[in-house]
Coordinates of C-alpha atoms and ligand atoms in Angstrom, one line a residue:
X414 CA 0.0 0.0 0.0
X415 CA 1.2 3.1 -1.2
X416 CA 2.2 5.9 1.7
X417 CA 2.1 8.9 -0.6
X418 CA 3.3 11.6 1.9
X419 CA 6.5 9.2 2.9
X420 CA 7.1 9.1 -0.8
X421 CA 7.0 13.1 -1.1
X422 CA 9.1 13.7 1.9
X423 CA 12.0 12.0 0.3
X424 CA 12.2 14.4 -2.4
X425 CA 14.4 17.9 -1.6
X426 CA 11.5 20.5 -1.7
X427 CA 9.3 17.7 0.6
X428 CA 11.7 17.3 2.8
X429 CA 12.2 21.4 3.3
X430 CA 8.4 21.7 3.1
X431 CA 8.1 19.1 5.7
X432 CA 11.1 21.1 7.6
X433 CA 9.6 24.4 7.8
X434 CA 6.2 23.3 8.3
X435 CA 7.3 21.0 11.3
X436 CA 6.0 17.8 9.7
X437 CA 7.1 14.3 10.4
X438 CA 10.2 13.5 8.3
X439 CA 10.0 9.6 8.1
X440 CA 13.1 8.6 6.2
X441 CA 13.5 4.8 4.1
X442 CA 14.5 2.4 7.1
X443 CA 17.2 -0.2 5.9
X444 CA 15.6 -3.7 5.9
X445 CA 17.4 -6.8 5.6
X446 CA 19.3 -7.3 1.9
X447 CA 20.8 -10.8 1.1
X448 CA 24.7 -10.3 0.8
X449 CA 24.6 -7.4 2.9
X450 CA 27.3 -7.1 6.4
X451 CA 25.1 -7.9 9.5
X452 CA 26.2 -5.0 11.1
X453 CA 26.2 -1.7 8.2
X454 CA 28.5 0.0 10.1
X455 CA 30.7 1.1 13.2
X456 CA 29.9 0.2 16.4
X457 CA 30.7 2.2 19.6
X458 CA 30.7 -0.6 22.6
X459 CA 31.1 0.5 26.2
X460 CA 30.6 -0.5 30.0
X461 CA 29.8 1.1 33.2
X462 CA 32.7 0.3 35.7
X463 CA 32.5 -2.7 38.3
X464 CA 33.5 -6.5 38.4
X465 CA 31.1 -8.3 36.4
X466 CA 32.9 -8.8 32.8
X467 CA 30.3 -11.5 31.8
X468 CA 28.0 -9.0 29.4
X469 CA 31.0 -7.7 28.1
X470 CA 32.9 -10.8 27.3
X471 CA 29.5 -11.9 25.3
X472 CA 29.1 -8.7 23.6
X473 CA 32.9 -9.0 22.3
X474 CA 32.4 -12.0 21.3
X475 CA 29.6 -11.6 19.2
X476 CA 30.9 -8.9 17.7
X477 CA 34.0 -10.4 16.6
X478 CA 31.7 -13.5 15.2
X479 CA 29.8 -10.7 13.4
X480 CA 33.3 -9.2 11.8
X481 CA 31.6 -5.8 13.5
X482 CA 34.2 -2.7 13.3
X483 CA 34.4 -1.5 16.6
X484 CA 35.2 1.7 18.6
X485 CA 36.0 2.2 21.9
X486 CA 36.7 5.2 24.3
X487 CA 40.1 5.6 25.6
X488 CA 39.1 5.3 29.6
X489 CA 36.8 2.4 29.0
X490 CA 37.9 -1.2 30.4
X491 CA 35.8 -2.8 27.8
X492 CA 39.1 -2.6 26.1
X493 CA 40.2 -5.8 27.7
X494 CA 36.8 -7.9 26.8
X495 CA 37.1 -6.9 23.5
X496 CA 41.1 -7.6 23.1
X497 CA 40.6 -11.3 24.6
X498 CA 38.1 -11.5 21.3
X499 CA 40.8 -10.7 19.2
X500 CA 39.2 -7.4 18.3
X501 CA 41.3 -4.9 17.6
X502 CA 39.2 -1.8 18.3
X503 CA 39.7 1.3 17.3
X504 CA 39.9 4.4 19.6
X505 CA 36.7 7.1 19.6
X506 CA 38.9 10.2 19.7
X507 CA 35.3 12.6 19.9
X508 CA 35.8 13.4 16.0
X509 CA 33.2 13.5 13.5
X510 CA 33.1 9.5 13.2
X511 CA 30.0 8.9 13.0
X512 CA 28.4 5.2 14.3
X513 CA 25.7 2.5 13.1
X514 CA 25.1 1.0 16.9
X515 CA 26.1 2.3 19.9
X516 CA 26.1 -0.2 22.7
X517 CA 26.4 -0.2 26.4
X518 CA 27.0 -2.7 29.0
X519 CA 25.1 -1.2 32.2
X520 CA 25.0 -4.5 33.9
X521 CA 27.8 -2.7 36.7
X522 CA 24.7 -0.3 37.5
X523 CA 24.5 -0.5 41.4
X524 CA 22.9 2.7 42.1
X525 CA 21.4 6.1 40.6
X526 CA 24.5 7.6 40.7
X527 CA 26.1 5.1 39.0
X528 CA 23.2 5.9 36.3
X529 CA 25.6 9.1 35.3
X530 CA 28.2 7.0 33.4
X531 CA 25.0 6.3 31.1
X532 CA 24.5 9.5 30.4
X533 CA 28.5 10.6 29.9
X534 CA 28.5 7.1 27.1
X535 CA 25.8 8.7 25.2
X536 CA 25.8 12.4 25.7
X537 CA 28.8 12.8 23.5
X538 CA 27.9 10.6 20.5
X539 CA 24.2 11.1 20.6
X540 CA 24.6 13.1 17.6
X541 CA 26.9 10.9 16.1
X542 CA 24.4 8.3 15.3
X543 CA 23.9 6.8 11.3
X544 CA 20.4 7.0 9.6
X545 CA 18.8 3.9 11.1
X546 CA 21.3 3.1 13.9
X547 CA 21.0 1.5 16.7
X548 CA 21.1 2.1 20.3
X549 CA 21.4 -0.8 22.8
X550 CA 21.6 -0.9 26.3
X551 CA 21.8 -4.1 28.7
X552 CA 21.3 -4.0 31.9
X553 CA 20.0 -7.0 34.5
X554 CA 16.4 -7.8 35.2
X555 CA 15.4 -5.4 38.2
X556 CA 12.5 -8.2 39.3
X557 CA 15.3 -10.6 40.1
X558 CA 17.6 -7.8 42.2
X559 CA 16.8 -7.5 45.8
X560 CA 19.0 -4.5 46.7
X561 CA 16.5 -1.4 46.4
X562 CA 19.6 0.7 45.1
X563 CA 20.7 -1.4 42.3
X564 CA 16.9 -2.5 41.7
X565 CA 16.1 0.9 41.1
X566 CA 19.0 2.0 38.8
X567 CA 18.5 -1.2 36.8
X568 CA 14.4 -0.4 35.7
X569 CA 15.6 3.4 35.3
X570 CA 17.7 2.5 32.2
X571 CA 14.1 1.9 30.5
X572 CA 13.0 5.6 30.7
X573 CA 16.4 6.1 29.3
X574 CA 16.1 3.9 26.3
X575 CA 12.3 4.9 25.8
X576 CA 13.4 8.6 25.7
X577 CA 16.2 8.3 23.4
X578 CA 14.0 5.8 21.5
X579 CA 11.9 9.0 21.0
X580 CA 14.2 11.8 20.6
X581 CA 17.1 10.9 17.8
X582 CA 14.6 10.2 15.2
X583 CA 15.9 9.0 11.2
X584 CA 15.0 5.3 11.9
X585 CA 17.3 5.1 14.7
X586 CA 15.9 2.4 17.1
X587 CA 16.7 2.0 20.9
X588 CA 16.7 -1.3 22.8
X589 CA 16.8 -2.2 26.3
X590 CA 18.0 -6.0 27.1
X591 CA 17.8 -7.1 30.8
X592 CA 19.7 -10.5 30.6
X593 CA 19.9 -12.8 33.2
X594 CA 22.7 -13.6 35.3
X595 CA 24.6 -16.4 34.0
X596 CA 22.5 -16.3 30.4
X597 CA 24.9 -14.0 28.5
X598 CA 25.9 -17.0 26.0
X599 CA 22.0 -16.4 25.5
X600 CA 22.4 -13.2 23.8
X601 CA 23.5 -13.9 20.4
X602 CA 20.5 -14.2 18.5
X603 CA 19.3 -10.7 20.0
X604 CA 22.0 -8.6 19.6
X605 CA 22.1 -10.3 15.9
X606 CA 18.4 -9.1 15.5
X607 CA 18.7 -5.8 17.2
X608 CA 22.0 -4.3 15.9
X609 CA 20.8 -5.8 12.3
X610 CA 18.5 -4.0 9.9
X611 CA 16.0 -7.0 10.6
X612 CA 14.8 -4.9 13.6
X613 CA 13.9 -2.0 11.8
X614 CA 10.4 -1.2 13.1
X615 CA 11.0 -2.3 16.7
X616 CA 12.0 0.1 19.6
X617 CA 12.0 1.0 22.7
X618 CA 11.4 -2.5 23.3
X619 CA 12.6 -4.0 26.5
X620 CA 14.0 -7.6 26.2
X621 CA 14.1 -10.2 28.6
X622 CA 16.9 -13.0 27.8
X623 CA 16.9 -15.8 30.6
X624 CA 18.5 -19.0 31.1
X625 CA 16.5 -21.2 28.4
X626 CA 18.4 -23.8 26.6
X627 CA 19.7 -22.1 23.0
X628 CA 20.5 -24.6 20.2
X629 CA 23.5 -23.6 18.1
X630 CA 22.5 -22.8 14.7
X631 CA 24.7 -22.1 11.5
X632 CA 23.4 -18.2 11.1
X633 CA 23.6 -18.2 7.5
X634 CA 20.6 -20.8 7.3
X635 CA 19.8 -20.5 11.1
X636 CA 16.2 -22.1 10.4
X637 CA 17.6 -24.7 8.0
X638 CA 16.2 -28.2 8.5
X639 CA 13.1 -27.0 10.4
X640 CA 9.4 -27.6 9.8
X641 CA 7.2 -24.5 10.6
X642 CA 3.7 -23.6 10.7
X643 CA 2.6 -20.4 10.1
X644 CA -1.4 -19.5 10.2
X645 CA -3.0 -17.1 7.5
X646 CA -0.5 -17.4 5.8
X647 CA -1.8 -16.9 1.8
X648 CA -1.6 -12.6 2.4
X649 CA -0.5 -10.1 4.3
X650 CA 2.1 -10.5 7.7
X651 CA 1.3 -13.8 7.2
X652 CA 2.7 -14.5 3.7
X653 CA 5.5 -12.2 4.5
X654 CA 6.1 -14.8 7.7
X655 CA 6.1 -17.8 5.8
X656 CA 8.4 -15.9 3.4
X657 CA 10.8 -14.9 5.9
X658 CA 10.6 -18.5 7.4
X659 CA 11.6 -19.8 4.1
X660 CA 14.2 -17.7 3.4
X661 CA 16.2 -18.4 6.4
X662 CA 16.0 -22.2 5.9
X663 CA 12.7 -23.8 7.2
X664 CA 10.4 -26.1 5.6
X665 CA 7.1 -23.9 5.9
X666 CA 3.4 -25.7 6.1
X667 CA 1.3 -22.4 4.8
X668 CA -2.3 -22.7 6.4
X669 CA -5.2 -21.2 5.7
X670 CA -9.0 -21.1 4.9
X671 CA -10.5 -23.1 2.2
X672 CA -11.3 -20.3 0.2
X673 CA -8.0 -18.8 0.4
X674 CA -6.7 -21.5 -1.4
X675 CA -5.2 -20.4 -4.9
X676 CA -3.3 -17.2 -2.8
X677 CA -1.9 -20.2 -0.4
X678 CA -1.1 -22.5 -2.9
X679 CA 1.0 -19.5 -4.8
X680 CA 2.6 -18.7 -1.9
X681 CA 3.7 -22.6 -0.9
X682 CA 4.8 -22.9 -4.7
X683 CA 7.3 -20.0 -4.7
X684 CA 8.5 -20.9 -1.3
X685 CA 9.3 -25.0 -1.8
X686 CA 6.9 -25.4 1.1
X687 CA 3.1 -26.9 1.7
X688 CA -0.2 -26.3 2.0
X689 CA -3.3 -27.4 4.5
X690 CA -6.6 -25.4 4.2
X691 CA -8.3 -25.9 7.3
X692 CA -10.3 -23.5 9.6
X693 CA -8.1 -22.8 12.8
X694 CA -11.6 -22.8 14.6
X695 CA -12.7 -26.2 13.3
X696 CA -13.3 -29.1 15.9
X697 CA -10.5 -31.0 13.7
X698 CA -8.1 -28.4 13.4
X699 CA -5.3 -29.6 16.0
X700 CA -5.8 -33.1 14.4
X701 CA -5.1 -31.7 10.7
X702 CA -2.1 -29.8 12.2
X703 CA -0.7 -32.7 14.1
X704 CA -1.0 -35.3 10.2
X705 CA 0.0 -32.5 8.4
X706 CA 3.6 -32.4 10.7
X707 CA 3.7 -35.9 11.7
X708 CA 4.5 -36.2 7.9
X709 CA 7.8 -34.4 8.4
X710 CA 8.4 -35.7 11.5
X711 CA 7.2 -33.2 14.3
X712 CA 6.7 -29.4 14.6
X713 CA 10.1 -26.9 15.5
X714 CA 7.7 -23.7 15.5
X715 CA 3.8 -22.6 15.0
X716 CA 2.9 -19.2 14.6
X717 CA -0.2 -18.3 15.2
X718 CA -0.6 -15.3 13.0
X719 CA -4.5 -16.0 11.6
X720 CA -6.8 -12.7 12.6
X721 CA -9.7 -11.3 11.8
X722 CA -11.3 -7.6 13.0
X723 CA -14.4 -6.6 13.0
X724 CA -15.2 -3.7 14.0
X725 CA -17.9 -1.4 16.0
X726 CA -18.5 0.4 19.3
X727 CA -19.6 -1.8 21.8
X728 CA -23.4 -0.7 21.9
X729 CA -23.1 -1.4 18.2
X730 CA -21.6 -5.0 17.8
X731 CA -23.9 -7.9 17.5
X732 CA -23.0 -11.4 19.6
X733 CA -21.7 -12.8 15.8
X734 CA -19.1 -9.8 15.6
X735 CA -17.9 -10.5 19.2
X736 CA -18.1 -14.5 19.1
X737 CA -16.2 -14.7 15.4
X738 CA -13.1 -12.8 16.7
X739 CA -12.8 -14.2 20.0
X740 CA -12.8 -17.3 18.3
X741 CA -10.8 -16.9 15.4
X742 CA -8.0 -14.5 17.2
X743 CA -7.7 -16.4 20.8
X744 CA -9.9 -19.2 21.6
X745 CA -9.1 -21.3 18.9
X746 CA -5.4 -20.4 19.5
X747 CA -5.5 -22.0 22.9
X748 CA -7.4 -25.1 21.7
X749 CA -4.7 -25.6 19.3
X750 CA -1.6 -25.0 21.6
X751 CA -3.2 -27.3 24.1
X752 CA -3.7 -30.2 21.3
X753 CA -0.3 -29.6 20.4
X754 CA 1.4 -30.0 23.0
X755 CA -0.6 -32.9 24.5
X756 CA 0.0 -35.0 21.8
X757 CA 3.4 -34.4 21.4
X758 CA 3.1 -32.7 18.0
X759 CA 6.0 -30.2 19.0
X760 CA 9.3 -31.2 19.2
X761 CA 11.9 -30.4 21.7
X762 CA 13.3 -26.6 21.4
X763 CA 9.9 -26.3 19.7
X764 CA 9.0 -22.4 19.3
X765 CA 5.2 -21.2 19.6
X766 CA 5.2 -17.6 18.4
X767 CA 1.6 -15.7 18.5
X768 CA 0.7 -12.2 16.5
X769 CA -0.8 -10.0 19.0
X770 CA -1.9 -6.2 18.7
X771 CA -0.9 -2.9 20.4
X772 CA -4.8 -2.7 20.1
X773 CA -4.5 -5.2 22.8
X774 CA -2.2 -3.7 24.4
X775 CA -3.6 0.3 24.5
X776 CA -7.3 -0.8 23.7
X777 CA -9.1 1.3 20.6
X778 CA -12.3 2.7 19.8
X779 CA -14.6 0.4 18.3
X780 CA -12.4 -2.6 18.8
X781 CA -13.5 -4.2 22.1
X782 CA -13.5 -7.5 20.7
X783 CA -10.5 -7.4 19.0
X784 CA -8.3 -5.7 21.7
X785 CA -10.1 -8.2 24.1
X786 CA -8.9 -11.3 21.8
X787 CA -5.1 -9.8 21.3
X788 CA -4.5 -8.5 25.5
X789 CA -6.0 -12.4 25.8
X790 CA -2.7 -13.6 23.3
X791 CA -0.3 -11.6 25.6
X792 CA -1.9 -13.9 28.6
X793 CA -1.9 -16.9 27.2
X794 CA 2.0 -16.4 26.4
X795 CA 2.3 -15.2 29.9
X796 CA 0.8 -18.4 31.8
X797 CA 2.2 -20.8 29.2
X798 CA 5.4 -19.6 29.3
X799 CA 5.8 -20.2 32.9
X800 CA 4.2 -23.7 31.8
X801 CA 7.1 -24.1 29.3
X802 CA 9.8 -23.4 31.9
X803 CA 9.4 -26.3 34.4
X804 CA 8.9 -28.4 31.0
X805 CA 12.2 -30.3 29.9
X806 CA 11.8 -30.1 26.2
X807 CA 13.1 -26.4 25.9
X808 CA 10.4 -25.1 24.8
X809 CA 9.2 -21.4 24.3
X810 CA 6.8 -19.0 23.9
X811 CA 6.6 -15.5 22.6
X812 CA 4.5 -13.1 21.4
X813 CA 4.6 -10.0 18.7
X814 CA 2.7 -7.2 19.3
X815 CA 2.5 -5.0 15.6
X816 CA 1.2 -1.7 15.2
X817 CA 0.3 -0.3 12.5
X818 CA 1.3 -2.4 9.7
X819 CA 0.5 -1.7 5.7
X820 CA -1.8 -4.4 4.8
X821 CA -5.2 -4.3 3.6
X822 CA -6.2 -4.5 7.3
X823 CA -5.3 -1.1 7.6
X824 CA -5.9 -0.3 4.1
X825 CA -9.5 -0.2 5.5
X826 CA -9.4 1.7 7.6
X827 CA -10.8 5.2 7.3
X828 CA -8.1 8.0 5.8
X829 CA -7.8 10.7 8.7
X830 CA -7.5 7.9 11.6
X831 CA -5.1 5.4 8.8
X832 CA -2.5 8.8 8.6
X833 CA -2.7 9.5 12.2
X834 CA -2.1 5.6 13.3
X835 CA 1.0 5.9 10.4
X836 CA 2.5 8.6 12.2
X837 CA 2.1 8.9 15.5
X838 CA 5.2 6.8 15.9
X839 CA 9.1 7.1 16.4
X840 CA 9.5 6.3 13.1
X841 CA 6.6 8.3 11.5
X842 CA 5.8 5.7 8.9
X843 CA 3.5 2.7 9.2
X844 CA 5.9 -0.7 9.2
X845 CA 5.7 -3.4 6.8
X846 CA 4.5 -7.1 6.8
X847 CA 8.7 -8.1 6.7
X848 CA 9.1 -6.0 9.9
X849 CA 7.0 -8.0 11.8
X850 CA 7.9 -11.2 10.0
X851 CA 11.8 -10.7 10.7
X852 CA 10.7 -10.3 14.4
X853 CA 9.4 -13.7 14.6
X854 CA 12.2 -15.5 12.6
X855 CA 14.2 -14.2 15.5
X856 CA 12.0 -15.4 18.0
X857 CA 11.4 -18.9 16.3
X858 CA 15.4 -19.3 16.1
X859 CA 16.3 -22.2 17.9
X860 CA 19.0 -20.3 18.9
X861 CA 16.5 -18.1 20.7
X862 CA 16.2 -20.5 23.8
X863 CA 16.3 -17.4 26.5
X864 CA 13.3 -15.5 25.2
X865 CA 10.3 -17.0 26.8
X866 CA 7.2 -14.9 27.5
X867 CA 8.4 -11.7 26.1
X868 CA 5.9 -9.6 24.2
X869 CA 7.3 -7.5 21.4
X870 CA 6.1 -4.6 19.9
X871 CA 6.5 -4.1 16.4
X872 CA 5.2 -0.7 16.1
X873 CA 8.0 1.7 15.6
X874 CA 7.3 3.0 19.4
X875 CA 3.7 3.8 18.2
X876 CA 2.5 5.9 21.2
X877 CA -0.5 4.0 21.5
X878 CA -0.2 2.2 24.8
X879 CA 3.2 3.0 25.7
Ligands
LIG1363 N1 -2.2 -5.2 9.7 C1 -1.9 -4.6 10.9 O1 -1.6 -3.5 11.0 C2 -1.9 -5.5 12.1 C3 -1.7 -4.8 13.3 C4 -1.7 -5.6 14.5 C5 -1.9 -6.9 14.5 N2 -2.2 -7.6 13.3 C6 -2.4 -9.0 13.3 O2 -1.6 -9.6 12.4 C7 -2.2 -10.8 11.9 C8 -2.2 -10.8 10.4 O3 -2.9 -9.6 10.0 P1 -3.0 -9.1 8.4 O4 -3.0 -7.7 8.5 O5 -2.0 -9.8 7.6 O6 -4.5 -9.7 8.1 P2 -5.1 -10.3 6.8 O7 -6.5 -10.2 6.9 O8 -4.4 -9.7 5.5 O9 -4.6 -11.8 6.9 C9 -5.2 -12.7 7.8 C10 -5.2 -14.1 7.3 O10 -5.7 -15.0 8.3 C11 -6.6 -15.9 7.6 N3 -7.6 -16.4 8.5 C12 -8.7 -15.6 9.0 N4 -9.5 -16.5 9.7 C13 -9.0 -17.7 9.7 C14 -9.4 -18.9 10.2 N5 -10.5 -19.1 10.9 N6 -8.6 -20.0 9.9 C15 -7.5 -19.9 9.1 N7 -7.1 -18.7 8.6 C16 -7.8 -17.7 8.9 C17 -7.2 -15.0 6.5 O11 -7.8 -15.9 5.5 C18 -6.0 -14.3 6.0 O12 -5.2 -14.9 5.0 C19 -3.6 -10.9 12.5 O13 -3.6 -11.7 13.7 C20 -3.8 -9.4 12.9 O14 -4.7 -9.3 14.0 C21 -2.2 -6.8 12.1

């Protein structure tokens, strides 16, 4: 779908029109290329001081895996994490180097006045920052610290990375990551995903990476050999899922209605994967499912992605309007997870991925059935995911929450409300169906073991809800 203004705006009298006038100025995002570096750029690593190395030493060595170019100011210790990674870093002498990612390690963070040597990291660069960068920060999960001083220092880095989130504009994303202690070998497929241009509608997103078993993966094909299921899948952020899926190496089954079956079958073809047409809210669903993967020997990853809206004020909706989406969107979402997994259908490491709303999430007018059925998906990944942990199979659940997304979903929605929904966001664009579709590849990874019961927005910090 076309976004006409975003397409002026690119042009030099837009862009001074926009200036003057004090418009939003989205700008093109980078998005994931084939044959493109991981990392388009330099990155600017440092840490707060203290004793704990273990952040560090994962960062360095991720970044060396990735080939990254890093910088480093001249003070900072990181120096020594990063030269046992055999990267030779080079010094940030306050120039006019500009950077792709910068990247702190706050895990040292004992107290608020510890919380300056956040600001004195990113006060000097924070105009230094590359069209689409990326701003990371990783701290420890405050839930899990019982010192009030170091609890409190630890949750205030999210109104830092929220704010900065908000204020450097040009596509550049900011990420909070609170990650467990003794889970840093955990990190890899998230810093992957966040200082990548796969991330490029997510921010000021707060991560939570825990102790989960990760599977190593070969992260050129890191879904290679895997069978996934994707829901919906014959249009929209569905298609763009099963595409996505495909293109990093999995086997994908594309399901959808009956009559969607030509669009699904095109989609399969062009993919190398397969086909069932089957009603997710049919009493034989899960049973269609499970034959469907017991032909390939088991299910590594669902995603439930099928949705429907239907929209009215409350006083307005009829008992069809409010039974078909609480159906479609959560009910029949449940049946199918608990079918699933109590016939052994998924596999060990198995990922169960489901498509949310920020609707769900910050409610909307004349949506209380739909924002009913997607704040229901956040639950369900909530109590399953605490299911999932005391299960021995590895096993994980995660959820996506988009907001607004071109598709003809919001294609039909009315023009003065679409425009306002496609800016009122960090990134003053509406995202696309890949966005959200490169969000869940990362949470399907099986090298994505540590995320279990996160909820990610993929909204480009839309300020609905936040
Ligand atoms: N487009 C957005 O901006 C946006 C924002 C937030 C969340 N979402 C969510 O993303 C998901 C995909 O949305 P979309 O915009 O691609 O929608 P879409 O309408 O283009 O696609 C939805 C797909 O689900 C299929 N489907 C519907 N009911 C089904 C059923 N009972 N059984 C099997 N398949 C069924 C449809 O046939 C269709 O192919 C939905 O869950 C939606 O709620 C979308």
């Amino acid at each position: 779908m076309s976004d006409r203004y975003g397409d002026f705006v690119q042009s030099s009298i837009g862009k001074k029109v926009a200036k003057n006038l004090g418009l939003p100025l989205p700008v093109t995002l980078d998005r994931f290329e084939s044959g493109e570096r991981l990392v388009r750029g330099s990155v600017l690593v440092g840490r707060a001081n203290g004793d704990d190395k273990s952040v560090s030493e994962s960062v360095a060595r991720i970044l060396s895996d990735v080939h990254a170019e890093v910088f480093v100011n001249s003070h900072d210790d990181i120096k020594d994490a990063l030269a046992d990674a055999s990267i030779e870093a080079k010094a940030n002498t306050g120039g006019e180097d500009k950077f792709k990612v910068l990247l702190f390690d706050a895990s040292n963070i004992r107290n608020s006045d510890d919380l300056k040597q956040v600001y004195e990291f990113f006060h000097t660069v924070a105009r230094r920052v590359e069209t689409s960068g990326r701003v990371i920060v990783i701290g420890r999960p405050p839930e899990q610290i019982t010192d009030i001083d170091a609890a409190l220092a630890q949750r205030a880095l999210e109104g830092f990375v929220k704010s900065v989130g908000k204020e450097f504009k040009r596509g550049v994303t900011a990420q909070l990551i609170y990650v467990e202690e003794g889970a840093e070998k955990n990190l890899d497929s998230t810093l992957r995903f966040f200082t990548s241009a796969r991330s490029s509608y997510v921010s000021g997103q707060v991560v939570r990476v825990g102790k989960g078993d990760s599977v190593e993966v070969d992260w050129t094909q890191p879904l290679g050999g895997k069978t996934m299921l994707v829901t919906g899948a014959s249009r929209g952020i569905g298609e763009a899922i099963a595409r996505v899926l495909a293109r990093e190496g999995a086997h994908v089954i594309c399901l959808d209605v009956p009559q969607q079956q030509g669009d699904l079958q095109k989609v399969a073809s062009e993919i190398s994967g397969s086909i069932l047409t089957v009603d997710i809210t049919s009493e034989d669903a899960g049973a269609q499912i499970a034959d469907a993967a017991q032909k390939r020997g088991g299910l590594d990853s669902i995603i439930h992605n099928a949705g429907v809206t239907r929209d009215k004020t409350l006083a307005k909706m009829d008992e069809k309007k409010w039974d078909m989406v609480i159906d479609i969107n959560l009910g029949s979402v449940a049946k199918l997870n608990r079918y699933l997994l109590d016939n052994d259908v998924l596999k060990e490491n198995a990922r169960i991925v489901c498509v949310s709303s920020i609707s769900g999430i910050a409610g909307n007018m004349g949506q209380t059935n739909y924002a009913t059925s997607k704040a229901g998906v956040i639950g369900l990944v909530d109590a399953t995911a605490k299911q999932l942990e005391n299960n021995a199979k590895g096993m994980t659940i995660n959820a996506v929450a988009p907001g607004f997304i071109e598709t003809q979903m919001t294609e039909a929605i009315p023009f003065a409300i679409r425009e306002a929904g496609r800016r009122m966001n960090s990134m003053s664009q509406g995202g696309l169906p890949v966005d959200v579709a490169e969000t869940i590849a990362w949470l399907a990874s099986p090298a994505s073991g540590g995320l279990n019961g996160n909820t990610v927005r993929v909204c480009g910090q839309s300020l609905l809800g936040a």
